[in-house]
Short mmCIF file of C-alpha atoms and ligand atoms in Angstrom, two decimals:
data_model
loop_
_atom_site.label_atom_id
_atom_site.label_comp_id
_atom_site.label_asym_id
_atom_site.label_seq_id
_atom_site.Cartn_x
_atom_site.Cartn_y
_atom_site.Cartn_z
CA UNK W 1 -7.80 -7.42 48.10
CA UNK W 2 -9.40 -3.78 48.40
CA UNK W 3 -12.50 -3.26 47.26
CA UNK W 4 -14.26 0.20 46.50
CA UNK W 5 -17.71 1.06 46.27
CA UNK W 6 -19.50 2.94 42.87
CA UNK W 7 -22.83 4.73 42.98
CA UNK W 8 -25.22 6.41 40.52
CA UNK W 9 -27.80 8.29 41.51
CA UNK W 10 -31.59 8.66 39.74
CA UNK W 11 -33.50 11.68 41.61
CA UNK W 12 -37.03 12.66 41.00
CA UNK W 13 -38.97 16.05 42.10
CA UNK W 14 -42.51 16.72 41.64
CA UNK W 15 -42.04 20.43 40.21
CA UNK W 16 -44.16 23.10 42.06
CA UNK W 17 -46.51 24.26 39.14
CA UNK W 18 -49.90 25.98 39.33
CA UNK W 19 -51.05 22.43 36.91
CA UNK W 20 -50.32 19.29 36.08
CA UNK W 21 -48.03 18.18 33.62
CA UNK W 22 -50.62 17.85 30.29
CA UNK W 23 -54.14 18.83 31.81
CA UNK W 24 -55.14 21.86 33.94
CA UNK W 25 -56.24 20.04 37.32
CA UNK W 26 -54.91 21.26 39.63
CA UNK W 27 -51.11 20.56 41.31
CA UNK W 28 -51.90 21.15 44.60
CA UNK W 29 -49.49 18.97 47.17
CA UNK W 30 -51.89 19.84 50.23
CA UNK W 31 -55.24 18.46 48.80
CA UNK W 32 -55.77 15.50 51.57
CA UNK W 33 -59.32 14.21 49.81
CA UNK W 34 -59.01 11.95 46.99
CA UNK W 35 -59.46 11.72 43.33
CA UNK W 36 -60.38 15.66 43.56
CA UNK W 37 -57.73 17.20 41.08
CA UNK W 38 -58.45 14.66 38.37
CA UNK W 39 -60.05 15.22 34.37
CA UNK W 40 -60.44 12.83 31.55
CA UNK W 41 -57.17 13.82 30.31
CA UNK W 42 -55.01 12.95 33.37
CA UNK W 43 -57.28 9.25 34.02
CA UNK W 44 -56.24 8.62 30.52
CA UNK W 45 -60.01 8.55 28.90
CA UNK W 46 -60.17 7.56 25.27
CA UNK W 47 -60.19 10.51 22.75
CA UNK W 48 -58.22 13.18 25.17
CA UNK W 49 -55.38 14.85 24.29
CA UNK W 50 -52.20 16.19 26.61
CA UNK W 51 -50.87 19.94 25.78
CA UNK W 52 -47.25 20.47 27.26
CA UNK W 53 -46.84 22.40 30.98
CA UNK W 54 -44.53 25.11 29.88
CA UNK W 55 -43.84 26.12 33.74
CA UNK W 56 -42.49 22.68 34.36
CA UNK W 57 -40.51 23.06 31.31
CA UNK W 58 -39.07 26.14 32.40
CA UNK W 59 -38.26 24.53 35.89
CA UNK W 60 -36.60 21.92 34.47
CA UNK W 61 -34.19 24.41 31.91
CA UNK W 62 -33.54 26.10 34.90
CA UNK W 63 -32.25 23.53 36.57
CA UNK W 64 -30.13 22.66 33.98
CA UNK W 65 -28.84 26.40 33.79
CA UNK W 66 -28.05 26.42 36.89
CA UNK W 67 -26.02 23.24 36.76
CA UNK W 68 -23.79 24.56 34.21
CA UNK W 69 -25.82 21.78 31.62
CA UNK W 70 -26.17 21.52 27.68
CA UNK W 71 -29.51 22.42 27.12
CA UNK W 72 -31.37 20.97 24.76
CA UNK W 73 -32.27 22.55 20.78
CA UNK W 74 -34.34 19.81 20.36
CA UNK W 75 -36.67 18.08 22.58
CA UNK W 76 -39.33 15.26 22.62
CA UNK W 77 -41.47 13.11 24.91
CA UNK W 78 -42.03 9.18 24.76
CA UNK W 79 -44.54 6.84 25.61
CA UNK W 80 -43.20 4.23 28.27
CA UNK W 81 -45.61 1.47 27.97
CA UNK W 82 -46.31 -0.68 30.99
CA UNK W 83 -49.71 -1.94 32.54
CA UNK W 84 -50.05 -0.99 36.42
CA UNK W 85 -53.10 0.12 38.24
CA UNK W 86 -51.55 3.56 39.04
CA UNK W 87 -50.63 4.77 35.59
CA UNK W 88 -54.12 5.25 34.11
CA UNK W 89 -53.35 5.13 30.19
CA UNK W 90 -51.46 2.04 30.00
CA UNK W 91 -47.97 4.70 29.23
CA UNK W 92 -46.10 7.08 31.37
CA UNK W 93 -45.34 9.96 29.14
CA UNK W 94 -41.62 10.57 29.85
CA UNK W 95 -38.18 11.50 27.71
CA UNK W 96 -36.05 9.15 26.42
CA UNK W 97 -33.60 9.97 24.02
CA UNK W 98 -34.02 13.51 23.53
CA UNK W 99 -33.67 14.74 27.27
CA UNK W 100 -34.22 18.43 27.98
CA UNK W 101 -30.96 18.87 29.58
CA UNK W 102 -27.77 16.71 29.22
CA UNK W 103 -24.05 16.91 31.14
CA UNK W 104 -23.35 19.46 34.10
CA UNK W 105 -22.53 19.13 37.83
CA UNK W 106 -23.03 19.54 41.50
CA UNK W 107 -20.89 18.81 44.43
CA UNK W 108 -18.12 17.66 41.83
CA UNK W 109 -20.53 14.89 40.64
CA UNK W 110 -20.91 14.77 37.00
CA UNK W 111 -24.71 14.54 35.53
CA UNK W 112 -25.79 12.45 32.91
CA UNK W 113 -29.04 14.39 32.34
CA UNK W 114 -32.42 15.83 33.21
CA UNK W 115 -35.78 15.30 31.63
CA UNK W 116 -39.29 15.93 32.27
CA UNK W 117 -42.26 13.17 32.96
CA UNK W 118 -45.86 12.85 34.65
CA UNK W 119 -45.95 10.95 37.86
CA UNK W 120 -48.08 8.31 38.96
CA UNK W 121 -51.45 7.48 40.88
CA UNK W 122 -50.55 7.44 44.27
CA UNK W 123 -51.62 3.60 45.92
CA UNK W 124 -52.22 2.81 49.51
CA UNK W 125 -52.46 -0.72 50.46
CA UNK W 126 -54.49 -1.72 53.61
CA UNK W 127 -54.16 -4.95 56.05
CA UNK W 128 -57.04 -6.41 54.34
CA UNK W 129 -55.11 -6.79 51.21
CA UNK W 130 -57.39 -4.26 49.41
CA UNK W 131 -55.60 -1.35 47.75
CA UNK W 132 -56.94 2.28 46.98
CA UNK W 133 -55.67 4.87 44.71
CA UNK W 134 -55.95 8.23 44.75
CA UNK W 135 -55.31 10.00 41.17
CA UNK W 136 -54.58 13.77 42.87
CA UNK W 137 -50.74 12.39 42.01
CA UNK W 138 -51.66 11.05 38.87
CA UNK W 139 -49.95 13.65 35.92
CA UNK W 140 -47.94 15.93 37.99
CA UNK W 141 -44.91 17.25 36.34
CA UNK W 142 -41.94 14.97 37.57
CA UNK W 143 -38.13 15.85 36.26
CA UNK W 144 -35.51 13.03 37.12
CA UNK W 145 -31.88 13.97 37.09
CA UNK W 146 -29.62 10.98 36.62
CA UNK W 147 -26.00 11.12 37.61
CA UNK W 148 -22.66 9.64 36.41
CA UNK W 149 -21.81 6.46 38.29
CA UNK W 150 -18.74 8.22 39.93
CA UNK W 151 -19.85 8.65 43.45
CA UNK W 152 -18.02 6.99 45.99
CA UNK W 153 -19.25 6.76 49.03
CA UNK W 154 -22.56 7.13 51.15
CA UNK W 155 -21.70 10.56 52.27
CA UNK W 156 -20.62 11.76 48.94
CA UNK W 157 -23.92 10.63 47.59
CA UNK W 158 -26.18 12.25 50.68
CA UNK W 159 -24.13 15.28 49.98
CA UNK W 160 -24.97 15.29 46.53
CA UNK W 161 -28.55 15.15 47.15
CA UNK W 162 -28.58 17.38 49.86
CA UNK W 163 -27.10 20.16 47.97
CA UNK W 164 -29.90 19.03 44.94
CA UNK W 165 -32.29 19.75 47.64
CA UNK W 166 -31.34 23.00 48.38
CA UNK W 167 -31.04 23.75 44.65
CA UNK W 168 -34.39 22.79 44.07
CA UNK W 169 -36.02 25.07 47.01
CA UNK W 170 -33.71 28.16 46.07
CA UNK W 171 -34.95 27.75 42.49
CA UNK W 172 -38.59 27.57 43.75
CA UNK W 173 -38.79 23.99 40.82
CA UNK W 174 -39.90 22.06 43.62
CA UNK W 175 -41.25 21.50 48.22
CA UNK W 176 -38.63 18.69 47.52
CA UNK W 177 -39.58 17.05 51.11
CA UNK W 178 -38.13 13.84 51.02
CA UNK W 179 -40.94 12.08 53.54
CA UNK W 180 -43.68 13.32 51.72
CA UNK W 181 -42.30 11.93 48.46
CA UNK W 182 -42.24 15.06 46.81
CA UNK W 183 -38.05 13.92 46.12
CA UNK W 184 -37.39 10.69 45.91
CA UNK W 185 -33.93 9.26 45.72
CA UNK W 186 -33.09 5.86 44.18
CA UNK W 187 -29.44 5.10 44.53
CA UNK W 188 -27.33 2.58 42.23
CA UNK W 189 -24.49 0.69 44.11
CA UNK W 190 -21.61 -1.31 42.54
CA UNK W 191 -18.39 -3.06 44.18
CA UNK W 192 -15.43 -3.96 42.51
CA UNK W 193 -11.86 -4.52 43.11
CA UNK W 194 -9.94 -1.49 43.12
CA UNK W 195 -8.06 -0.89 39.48
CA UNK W 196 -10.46 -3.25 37.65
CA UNK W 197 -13.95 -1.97 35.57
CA UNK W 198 -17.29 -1.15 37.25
CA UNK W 199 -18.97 -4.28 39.41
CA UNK W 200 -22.40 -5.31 38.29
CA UNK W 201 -25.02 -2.85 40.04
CA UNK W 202 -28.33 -2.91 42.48
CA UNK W 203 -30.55 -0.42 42.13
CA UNK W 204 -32.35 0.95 45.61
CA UNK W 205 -35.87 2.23 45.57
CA UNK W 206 -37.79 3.62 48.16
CA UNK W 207 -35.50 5.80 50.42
CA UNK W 208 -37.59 8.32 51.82
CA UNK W 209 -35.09 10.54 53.90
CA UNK W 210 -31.12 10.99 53.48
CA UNK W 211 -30.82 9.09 56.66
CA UNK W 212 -32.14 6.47 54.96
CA UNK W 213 -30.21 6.90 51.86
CA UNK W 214 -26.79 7.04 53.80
CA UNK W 215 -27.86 3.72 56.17
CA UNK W 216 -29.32 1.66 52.66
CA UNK W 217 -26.05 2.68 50.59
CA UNK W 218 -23.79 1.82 53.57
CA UNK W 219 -25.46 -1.46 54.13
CA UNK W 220 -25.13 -2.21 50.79
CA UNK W 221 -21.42 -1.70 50.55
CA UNK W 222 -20.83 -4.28 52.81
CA UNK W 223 -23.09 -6.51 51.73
CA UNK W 224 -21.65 -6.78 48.33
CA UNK W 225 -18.05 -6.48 49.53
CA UNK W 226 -18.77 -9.87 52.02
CA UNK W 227 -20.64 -11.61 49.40
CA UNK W 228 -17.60 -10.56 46.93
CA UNK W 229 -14.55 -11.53 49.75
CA UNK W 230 -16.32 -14.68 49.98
CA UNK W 231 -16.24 -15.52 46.46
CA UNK W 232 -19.42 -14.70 45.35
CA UNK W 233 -21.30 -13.43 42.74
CA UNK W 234 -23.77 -10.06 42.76
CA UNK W 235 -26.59 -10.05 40.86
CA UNK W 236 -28.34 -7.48 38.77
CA UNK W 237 -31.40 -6.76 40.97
CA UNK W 238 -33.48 -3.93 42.22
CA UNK W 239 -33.86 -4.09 46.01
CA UNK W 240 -36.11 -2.05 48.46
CA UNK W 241 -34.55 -0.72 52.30
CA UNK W 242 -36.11 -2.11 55.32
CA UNK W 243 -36.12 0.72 58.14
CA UNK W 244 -37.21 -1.55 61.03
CA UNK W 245 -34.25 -3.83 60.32
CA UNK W 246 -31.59 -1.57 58.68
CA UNK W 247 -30.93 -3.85 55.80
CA UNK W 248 -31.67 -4.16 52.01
CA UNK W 249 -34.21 -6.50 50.73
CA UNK W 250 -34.26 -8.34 47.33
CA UNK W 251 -37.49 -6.75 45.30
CA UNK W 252 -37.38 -8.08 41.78
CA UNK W 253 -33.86 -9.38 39.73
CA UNK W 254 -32.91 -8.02 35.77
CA UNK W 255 -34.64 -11.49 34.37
CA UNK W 256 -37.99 -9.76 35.21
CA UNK W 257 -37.56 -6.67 33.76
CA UNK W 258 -40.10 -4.69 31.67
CA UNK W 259 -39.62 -4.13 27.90
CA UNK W 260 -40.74 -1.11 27.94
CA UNK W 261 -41.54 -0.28 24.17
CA UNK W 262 -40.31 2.96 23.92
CA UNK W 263 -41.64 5.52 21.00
CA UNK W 264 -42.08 8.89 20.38
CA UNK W 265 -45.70 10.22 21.64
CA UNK W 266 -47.37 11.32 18.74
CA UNK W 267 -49.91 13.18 20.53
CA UNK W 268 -47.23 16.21 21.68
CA UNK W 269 -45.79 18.58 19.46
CA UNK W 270 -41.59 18.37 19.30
CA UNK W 271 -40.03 20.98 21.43
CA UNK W 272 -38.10 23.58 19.60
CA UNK W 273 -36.46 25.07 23.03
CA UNK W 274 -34.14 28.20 21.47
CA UNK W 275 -37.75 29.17 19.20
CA UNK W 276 -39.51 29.92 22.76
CA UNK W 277 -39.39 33.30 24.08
CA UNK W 278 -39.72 32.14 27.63
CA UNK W 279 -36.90 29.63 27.45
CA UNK W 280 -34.12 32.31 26.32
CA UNK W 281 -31.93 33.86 28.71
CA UNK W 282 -32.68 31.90 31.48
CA UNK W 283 -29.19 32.57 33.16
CA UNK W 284 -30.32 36.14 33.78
CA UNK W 285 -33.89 34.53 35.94
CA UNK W 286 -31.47 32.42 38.23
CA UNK W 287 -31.36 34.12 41.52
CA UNK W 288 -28.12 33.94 43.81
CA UNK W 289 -27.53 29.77 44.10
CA UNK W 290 -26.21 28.01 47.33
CA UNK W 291 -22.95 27.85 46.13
CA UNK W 292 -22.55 31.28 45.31
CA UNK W 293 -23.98 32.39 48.41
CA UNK W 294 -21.21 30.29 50.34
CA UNK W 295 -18.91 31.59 48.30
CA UNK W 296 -20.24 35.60 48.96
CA UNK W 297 -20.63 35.26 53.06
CA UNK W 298 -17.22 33.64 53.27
CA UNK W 299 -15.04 36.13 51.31
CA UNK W 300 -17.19 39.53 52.29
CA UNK W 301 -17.39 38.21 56.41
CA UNK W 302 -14.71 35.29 56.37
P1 ADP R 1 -29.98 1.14 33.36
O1 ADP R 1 -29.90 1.03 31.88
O2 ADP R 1 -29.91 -0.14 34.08
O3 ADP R 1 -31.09 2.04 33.82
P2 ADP R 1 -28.11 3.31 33.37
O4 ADP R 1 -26.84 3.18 32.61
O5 ADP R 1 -29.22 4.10 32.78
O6 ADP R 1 -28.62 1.86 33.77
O7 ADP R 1 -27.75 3.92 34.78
C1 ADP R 1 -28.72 4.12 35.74
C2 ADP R 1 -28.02 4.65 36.97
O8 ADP R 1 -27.13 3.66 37.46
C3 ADP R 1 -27.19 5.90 36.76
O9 ADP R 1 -27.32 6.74 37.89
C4 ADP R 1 -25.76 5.37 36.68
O10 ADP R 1 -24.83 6.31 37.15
C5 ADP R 1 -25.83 4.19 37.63
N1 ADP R 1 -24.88 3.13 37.30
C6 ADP R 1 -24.67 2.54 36.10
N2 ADP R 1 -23.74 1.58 36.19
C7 ADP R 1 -23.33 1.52 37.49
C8 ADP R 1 -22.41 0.73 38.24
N3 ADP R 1 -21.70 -0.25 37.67
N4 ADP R 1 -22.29 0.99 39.55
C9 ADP R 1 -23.01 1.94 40.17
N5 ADP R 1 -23.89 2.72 39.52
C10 ADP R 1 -24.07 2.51 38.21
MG1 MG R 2 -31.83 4.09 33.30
#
């Protein structure tokens, strides 16, 4: 029997902004001390309030602009509750069913949306089994762009994020270095007989450059396929990649997943995208995309 491989990809990019997401410390990716660009608002103290980053905003409708998305009329923000020593409020502030941008594509590859959220605390965990964290990270504007689970293969799906990348940089919305974590790619692989409905998926976290993403996604292809051939059974899990050995590593399974109480954040105003001045027209701020420049150099100098 043939099998064929599915993936789904969920990108995120720390957007270059002058601020943070919902506080005015500073965004600044080359601060090496830590806890610097902190405030009571972005370590979460009781009685502070978050105002809305209309730069990362505007990164993010750009983005969708120039993937040919639906943007959004209206817009909200949710609290995602979970407790973790790098999310200082006890709730990431993120989108969940009013996205800022829905639909689109790139490379061929269909998009299932785009939405805006603060990242986290940045941890560092020591051979002493004590860990620090450093809250510069803590807040910044973070969009994640989800995709359609119709790529097909590892190559397809480095291409993809590749051309993202590129996106990203000629749009000035974000460094986008992969090793420095500023994108981060976490790629959703299926296997199923060909002809037949979409094989239960794994979910892989931490690939920090598209060599990994290619080797992980590869790996995991075959993996699935043996344990498939051999009449086995995949199960729902989230896995991490192991660059010293090359292979995928089981990291937590769907029975431990978080509940993550979704509801609207009542501390942000709704977002009311078409009654902003600085959100209109936003087709005529793009400048001359990848794709378009391809196109120009080939038919003007073949
Ligand atoms: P979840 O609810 O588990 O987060 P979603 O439906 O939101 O799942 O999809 C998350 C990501 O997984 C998306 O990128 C999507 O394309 C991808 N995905 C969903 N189902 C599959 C599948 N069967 N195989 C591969 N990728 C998938
Ligand atoms: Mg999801």
């Amino acid at each position: 029997m043939e099998y064929l491989a599915t993936i789904g990809l969920e990108i995120h990019a720390e957007l270059a902004t002058r601020t943070k997401m919902f506080c005015r410390s500073l965004n600044d990716p080359d601060e090496k001390r830590p806890n610097v660009n902190i405030c009571p608002v972005c370590m979460g103290h009781p009685g502070t309030l978050p105002v809305i980053n209309k730069e990362a905003v505007k990164h993010v409708l750009r983005v969708g602009t120039a993937l040919g998305s639906q943007i959004a009329d209206f817009s909200e923000f949710d609290r995602k509750n979970y407790f973790y020593p790098d999310i200082p409020k006890g709730y990431q502030i993120s989108q969940y069913k009013y996205p800022l941008v829905s639909r689109g594509s790139l490379n061929g590859v269909a998009i299932t949306r785009v939405h805006l959220e603060e990242d986290t605390a940045r941890s560092t965990h020591d051979n002493t089994g004590k860990s620090l964290i450093d809250f510069n990270r803590a807040g910044l504007p973070l969009m994640e762009l989800v995709t359609e689970p119709v790529i097909k293969s590892a190559e397809e799906a480095v291409a993809f994020a590749r051309e993202l990348r590129l996106l990203f940089r000629y749009l000035k919305a974000s460094l986008a270095n992969l090793e420095k974590g500023e994108m981060r790619v976490e790629a959703n692989v299926s296997v199923a007989p060909a002809n037949s409905k979409l094989g239960i998926k794994v979910e892989i976290k931490n690939l920090n450059s598209f060599k990994a993403v290619e080797s992980a996604i590869q790996y995991e292809i075959k993996r699935q396929t043996e344990v498939l051939k051999s009449g086995g059974v995949i199960i729902q899990e989230t896995r991490g990649w192991n660059e010293n050995i090359s292979q995928t590593f089981s990291q937590r399974s769907k029975e431990e997943a978080n509940d993550y109480r979704y509801f609207p954040e009542p501390d942000l105003p709704k977002l009311k995208i078409s009654e902003v001045e600085e959100f209109r027209n936003l087709a005529s701020t793009l400048p001359e995309l990848p794709w378009q420049k391809r196109e120009r150099l080939l038919t003007n100098y073949d």
